[in-house]
CSV table of C-alpha atoms in Angstrom, one decimal:
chain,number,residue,atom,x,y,z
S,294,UNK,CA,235.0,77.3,168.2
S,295,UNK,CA,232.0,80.1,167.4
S,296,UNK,CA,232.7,79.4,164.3
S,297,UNK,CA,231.8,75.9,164.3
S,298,UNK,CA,229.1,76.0,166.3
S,299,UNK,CA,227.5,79.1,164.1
S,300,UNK,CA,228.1,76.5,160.9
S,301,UNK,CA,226.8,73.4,162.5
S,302,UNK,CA,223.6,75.3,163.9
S,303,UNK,CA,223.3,76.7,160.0
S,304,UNK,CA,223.0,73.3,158.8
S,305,UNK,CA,221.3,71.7,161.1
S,306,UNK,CA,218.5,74.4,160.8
S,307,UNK,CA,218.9,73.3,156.6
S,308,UNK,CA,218.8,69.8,157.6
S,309,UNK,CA,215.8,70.3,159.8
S,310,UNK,CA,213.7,72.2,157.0
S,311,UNK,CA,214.8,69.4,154.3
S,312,UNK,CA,213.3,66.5,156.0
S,313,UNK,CA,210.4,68.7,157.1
S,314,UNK,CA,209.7,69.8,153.6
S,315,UNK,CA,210.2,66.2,152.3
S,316,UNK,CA,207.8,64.5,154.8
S,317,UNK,CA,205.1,67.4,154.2
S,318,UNK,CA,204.9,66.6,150.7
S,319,UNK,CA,205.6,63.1,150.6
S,320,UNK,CA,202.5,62.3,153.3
S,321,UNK,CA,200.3,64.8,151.0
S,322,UNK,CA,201.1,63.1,147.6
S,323,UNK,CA,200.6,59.6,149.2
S,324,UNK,CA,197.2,58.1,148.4
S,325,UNK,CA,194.6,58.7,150.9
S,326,UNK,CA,194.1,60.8,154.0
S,327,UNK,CA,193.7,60.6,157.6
S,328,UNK,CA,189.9,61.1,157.0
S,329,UNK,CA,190.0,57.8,154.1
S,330,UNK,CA,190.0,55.1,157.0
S,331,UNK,CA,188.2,51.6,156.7
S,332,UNK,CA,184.9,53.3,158.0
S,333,UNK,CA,182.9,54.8,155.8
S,334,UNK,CA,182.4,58.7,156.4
S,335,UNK,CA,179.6,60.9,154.9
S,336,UNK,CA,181.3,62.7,152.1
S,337,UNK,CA,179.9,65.8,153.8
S,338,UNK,CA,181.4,65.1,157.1
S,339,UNK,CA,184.6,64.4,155.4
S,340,UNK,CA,184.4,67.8,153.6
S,341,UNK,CA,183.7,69.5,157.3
S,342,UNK,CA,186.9,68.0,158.9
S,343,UNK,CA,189.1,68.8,156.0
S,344,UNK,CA,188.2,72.1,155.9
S,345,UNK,CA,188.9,72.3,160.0
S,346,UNK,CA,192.4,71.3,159.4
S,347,UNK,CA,193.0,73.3,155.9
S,348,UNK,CA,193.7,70.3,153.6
S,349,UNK,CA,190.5,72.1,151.6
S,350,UNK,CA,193.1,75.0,150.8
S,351,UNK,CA,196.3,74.5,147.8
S,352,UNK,CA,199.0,72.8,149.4
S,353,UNK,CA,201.5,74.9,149.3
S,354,UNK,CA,199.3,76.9,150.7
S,355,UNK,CA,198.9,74.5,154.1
S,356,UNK,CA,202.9,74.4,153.5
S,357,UNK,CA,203.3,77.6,154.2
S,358,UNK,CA,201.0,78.1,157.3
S,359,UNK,CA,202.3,74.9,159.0
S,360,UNK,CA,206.1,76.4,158.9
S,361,UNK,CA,204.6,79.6,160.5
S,362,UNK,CA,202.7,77.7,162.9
S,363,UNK,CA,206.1,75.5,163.7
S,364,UNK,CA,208.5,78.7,164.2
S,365,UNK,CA,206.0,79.5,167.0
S,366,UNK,CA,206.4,75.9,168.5
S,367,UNK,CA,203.2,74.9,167.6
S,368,UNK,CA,202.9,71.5,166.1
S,369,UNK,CA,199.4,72.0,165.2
S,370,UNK,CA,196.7,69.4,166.4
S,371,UNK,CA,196.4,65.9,166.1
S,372,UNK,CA,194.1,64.8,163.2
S,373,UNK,CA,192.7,61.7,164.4
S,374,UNK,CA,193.1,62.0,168.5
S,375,UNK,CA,190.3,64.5,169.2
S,376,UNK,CA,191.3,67.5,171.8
S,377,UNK,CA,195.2,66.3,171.8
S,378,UNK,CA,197.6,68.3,170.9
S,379,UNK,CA,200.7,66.8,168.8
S,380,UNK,CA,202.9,68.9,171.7
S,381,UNK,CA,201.0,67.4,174.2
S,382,UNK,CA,201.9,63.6,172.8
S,383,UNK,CA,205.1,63.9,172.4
S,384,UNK,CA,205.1,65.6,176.0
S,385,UNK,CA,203.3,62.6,177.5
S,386,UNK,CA,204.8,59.6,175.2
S,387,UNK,CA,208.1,61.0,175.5
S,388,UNK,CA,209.1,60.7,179.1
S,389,UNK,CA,207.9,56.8,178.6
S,390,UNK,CA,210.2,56.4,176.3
S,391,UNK,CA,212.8,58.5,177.7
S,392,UNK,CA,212.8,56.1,181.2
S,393,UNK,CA,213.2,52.7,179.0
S,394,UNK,CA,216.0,54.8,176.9
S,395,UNK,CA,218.2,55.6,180.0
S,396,UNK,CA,218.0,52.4,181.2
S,397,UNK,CA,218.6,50.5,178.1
S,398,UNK,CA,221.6,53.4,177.1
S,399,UNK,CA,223.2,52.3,180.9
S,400,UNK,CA,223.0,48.7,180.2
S,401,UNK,CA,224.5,49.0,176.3
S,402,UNK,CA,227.5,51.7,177.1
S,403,UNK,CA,228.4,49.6,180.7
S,404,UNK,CA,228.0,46.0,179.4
S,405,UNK,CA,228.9,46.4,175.9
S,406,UNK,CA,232.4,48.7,176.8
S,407,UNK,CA,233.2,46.2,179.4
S,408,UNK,CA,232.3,43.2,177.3
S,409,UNK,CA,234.7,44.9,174.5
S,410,UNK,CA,237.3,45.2,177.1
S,411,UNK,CA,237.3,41.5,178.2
S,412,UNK,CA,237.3,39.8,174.8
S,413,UNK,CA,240.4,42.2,173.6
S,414,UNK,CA,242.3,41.2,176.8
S,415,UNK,CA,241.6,37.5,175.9
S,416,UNK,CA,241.9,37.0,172.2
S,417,UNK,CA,241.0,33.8,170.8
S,418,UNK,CA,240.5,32.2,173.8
S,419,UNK,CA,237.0,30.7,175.3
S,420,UNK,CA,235.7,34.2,176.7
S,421,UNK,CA,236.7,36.0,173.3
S,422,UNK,CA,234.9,33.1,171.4
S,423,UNK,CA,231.9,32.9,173.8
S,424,UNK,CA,231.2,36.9,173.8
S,425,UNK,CA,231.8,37.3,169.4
S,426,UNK,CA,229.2,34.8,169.2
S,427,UNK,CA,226.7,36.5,171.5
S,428,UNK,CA,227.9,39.2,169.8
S,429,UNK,CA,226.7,38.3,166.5
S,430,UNK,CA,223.5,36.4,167.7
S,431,UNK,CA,222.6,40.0,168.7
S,432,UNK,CA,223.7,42.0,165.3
S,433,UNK,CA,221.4,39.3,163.4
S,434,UNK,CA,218.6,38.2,164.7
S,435,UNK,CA,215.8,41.1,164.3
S,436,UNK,CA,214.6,43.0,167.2
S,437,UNK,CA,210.7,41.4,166.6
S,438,UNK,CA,212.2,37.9,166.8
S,439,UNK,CA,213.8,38.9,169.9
S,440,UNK,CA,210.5,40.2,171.1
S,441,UNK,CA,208.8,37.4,170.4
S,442,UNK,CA,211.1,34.7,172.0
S,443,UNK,CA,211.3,36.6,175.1
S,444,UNK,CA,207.7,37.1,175.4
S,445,UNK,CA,207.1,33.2,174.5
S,446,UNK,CA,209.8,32.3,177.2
S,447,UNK,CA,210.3,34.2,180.2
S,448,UNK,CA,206.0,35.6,180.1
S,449,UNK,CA,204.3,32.8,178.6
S,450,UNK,CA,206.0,29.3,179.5
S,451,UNK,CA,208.1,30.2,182.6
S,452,UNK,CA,205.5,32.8,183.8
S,453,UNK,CA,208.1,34.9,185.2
S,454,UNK,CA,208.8,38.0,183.5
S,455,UNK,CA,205.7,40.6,182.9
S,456,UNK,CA,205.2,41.6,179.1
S,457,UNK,CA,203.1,44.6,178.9
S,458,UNK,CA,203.4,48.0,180.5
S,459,UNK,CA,206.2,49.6,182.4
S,460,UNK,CA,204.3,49.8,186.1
S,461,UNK,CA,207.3,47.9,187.8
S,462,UNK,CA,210.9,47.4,187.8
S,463,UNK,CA,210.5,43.8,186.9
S,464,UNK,CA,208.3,45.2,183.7
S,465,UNK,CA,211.7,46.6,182.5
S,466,UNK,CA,213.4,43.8,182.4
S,467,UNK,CA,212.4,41.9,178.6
S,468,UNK,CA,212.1,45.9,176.7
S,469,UNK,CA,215.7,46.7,177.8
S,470,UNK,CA,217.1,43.0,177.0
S,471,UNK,CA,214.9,43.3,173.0
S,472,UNK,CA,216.0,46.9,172.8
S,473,UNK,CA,219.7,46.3,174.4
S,474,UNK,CA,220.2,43.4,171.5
S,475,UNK,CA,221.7,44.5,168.9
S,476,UNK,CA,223.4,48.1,170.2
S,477,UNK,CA,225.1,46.0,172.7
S,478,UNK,CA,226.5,43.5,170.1
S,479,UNK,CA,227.8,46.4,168.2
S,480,UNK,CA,229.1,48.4,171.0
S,481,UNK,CA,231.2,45.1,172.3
S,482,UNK,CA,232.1,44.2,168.5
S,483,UNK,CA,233.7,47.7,167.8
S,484,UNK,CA,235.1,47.8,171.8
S,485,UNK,CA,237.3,44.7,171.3
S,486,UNK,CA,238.4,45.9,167.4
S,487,UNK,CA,239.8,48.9,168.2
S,488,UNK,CA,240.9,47.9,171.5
S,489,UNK,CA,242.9,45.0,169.4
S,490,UNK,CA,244.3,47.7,167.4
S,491,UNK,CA,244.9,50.6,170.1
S,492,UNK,CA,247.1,48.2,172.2
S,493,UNK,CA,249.8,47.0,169.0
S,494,UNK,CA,250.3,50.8,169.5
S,495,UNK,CA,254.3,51.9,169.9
S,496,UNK,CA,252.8,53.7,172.9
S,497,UNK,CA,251.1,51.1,174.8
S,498,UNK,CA,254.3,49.0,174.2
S,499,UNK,CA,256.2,52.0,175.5
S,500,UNK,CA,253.7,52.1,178.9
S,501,UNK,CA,254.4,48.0,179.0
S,502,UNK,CA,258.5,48.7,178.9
S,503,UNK,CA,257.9,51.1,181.9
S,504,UNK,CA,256.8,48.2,183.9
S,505,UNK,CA,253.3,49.7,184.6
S,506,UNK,CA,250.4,47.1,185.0
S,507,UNK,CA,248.2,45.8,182.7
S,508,UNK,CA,245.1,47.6,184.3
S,509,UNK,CA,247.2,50.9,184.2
S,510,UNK,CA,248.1,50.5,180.7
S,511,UNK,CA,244.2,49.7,179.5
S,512,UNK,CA,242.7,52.1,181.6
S,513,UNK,CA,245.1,54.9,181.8
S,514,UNK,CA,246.6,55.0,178.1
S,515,UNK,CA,244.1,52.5,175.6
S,516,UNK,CA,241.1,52.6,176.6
S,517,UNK,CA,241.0,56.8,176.1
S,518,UNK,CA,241.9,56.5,172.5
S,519,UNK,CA,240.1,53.0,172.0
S,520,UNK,CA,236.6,54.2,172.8
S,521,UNK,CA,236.5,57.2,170.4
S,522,UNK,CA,234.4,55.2,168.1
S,523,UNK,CA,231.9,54.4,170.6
S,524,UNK,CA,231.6,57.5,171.2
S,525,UNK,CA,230.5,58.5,167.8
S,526,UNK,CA,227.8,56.0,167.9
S,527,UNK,CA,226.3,57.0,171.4
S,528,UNK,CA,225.1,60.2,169.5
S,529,UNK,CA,222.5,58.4,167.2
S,530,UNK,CA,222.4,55.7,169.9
S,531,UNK,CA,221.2,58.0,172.5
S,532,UNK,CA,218.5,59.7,170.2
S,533,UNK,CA,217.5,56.6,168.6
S,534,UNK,CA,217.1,54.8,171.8
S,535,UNK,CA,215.3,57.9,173.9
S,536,UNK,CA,212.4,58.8,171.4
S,537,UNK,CA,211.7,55.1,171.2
S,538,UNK,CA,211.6,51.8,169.4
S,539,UNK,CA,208.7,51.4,166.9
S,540,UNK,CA,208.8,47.7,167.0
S,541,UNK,CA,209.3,47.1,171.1
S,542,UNK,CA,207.1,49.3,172.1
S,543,UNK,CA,204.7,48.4,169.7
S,544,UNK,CA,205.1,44.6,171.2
S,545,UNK,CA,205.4,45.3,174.8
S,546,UNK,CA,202.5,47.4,174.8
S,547,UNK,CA,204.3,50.6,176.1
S,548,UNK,CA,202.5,53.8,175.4
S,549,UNK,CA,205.8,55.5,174.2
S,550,UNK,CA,206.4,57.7,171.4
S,551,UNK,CA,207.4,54.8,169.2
S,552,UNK,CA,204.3,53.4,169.1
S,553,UNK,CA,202.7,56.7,168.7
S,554,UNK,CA,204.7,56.6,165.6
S,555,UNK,CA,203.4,53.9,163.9
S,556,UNK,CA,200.0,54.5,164.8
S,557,UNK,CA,200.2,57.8,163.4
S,558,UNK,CA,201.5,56.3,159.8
S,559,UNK,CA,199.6,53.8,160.0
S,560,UNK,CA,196.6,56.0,160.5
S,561,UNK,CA,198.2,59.0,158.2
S,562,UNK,CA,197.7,61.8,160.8
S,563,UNK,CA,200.0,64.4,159.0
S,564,UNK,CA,200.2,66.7,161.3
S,565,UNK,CA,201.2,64.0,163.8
S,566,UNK,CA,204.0,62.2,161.9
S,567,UNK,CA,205.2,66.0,161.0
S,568,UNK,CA,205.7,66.4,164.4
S,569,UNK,CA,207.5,63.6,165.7
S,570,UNK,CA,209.5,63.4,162.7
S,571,UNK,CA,210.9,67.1,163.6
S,572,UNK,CA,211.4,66.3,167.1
S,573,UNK,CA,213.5,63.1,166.1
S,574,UNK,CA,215.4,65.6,164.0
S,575,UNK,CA,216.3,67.9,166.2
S,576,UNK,CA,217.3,65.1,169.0
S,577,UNK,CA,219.5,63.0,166.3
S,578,UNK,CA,221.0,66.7,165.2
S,579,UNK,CA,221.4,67.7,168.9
S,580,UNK,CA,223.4,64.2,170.1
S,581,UNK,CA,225.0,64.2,167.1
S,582,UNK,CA,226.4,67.8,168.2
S,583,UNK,CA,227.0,66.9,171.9
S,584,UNK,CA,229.4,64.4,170.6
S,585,UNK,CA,231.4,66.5,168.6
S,586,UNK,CA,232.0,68.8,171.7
S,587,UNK,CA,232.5,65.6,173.6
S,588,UNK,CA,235.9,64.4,171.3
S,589,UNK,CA,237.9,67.4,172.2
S,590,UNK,CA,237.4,66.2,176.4
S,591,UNK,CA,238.0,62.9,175.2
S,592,UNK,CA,240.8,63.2,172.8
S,593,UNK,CA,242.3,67.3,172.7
S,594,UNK,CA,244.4,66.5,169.7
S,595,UNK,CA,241.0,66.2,167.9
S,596,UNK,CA,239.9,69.8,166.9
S,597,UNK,CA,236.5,70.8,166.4
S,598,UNK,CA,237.2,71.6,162.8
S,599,UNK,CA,237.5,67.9,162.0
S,600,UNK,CA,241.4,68.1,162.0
S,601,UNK,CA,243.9,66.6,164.5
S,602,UNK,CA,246.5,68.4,166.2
């Protein structure tokens, strides 16, 4: 088990310096600079602030210093946000995120497992039907149309849903539905398809034979093996989820990371977009970990060398 861990933490730390190197580079060769906006700045004054961040010096040069200045934790500061901090963003966007994340997480796993469960245990019949429709409403319609048609409906015609900020509870309520969509499709679709498959099992026929109850038999013996593959996805889900959705957050008007995100691009704060990028990294790398350790609780005859017993 050392072992493993030692090599996953190897190249993790590889895959970490990869898609830092890449970004670095790519944001530099891009045309423009955070200093090339729509208003016009006195060539002097554009000169000045270069030179304050280092993009005066080679860039291998600025390459270098920024990986020294990251071993030390420092992200460095934000270009374009005078007197913040990229650590101090990321420490005040991603809590925001973090609270819409857990919420929306509870409501994919519980509703989407459950959901899985359901249509399984009625194959082909109205509930099954009804659900895999839902089901694939969610995988296909785009997260912006969602936003949109929720905003339209529930905060502009029926006047009953709030669509900006995340004061309340009630302010919750269209975020986690837009950002629930499509997870929660995918979570029920994969639920019922290996459910289907767990319970032809010689084993589950076995548990049937024995006289044991239908609840017995799904919870006790299928559903361990069945939700495996939900499992795997959680890991991306989690991180994906928790450092926040670009396009809802942009729409709902929640100061989260997300949007921080895009403003940042959009704005080509490199040392910004650096930043989050890395601590995206590490979170996807970290879940993505957690659920490997997580398979051998689950399922023990799956080692943590990939093999099973």
């Amino acid at each position: 088990m050392l072992r493993y861990i030692l090599n996953r933490f190897i190249y993790s730390l590889l895959t970490v310096f990869i898609v830092i190197t890449l970004v670095f580079f790519l944001m530099r060769l891009m045309p423009g600079g955070p200093f090339d906006g729509e208003k016009v700045v006195n060539a002097n004054i554009k000169r000045n602030m270069e030179a304050k961040f280092g993009l005066n010096k080679p860039i291998i040069e600025q390459y270098v210093i920024y990986l020294g200045n990251l071993l030390r934790g420092d992200l460095g500061p934000s270009m374009l946000s005078e007197g913040r901090s990229v650590n101090r963003i990321i420490e005040q966007s991603f809590p925001v995120s973090a609270k819409l994340g857990i919420v929306t997480i509870i409501v994919i796993l519980i509703a989407g497992i459950n959901i899985g469960i359901v249509s399984a245990l009625n194959q082909n019949k109205f509930l099954d039907r009804f659900f895999m429709v839902l089901a694939t409403i969610g995988v296909t319609v785009p997260s912006f149309v969602m936003c949109a048609f929720l905003i339209y409906l529930f905060a502009t015609i029926l006047k009953i849903m709030p669509a900006t900020g995340l004061t309340t509870p009630l302010h919750y309520v269209l975020p986690t539905i837009a950002l629930a969509g499509y997870s929660l499709a995918f979570v029920s679709r994969l639920m019922r398809s290996r459910l289907l498959d767990v319970i032809s099992e010689d084993y589950i026929r076995t548990a049937k034979a024995k006289g044991e109850s239908a609840a017995a038999v799904i919870f006790k013996h299928a559903l361990k093996n069945a939700i495996i593959p939900v499992i795997t996805y959680t890991g991306p889900l989690v991180a994906g989820i928790l450092t926040g959705s670009f396009i809802i957050e942009r729409m709902f008007a929640i100061p989260g990371l997300g949007r921080e995100f895009i403003m940042s691009i959009s704005n080509r704060d490199y040392t910004l977009v650096l930043g989050v990028t890395v601590f995206y990294c590490v979170f996807v790398i970290a879940m993505n970990f957690l659920v490997d350790i997580i398979y051998g609780f689950v399922d023990p005859r799956i080692r943590l060398d990939g093999s099973k017993a």
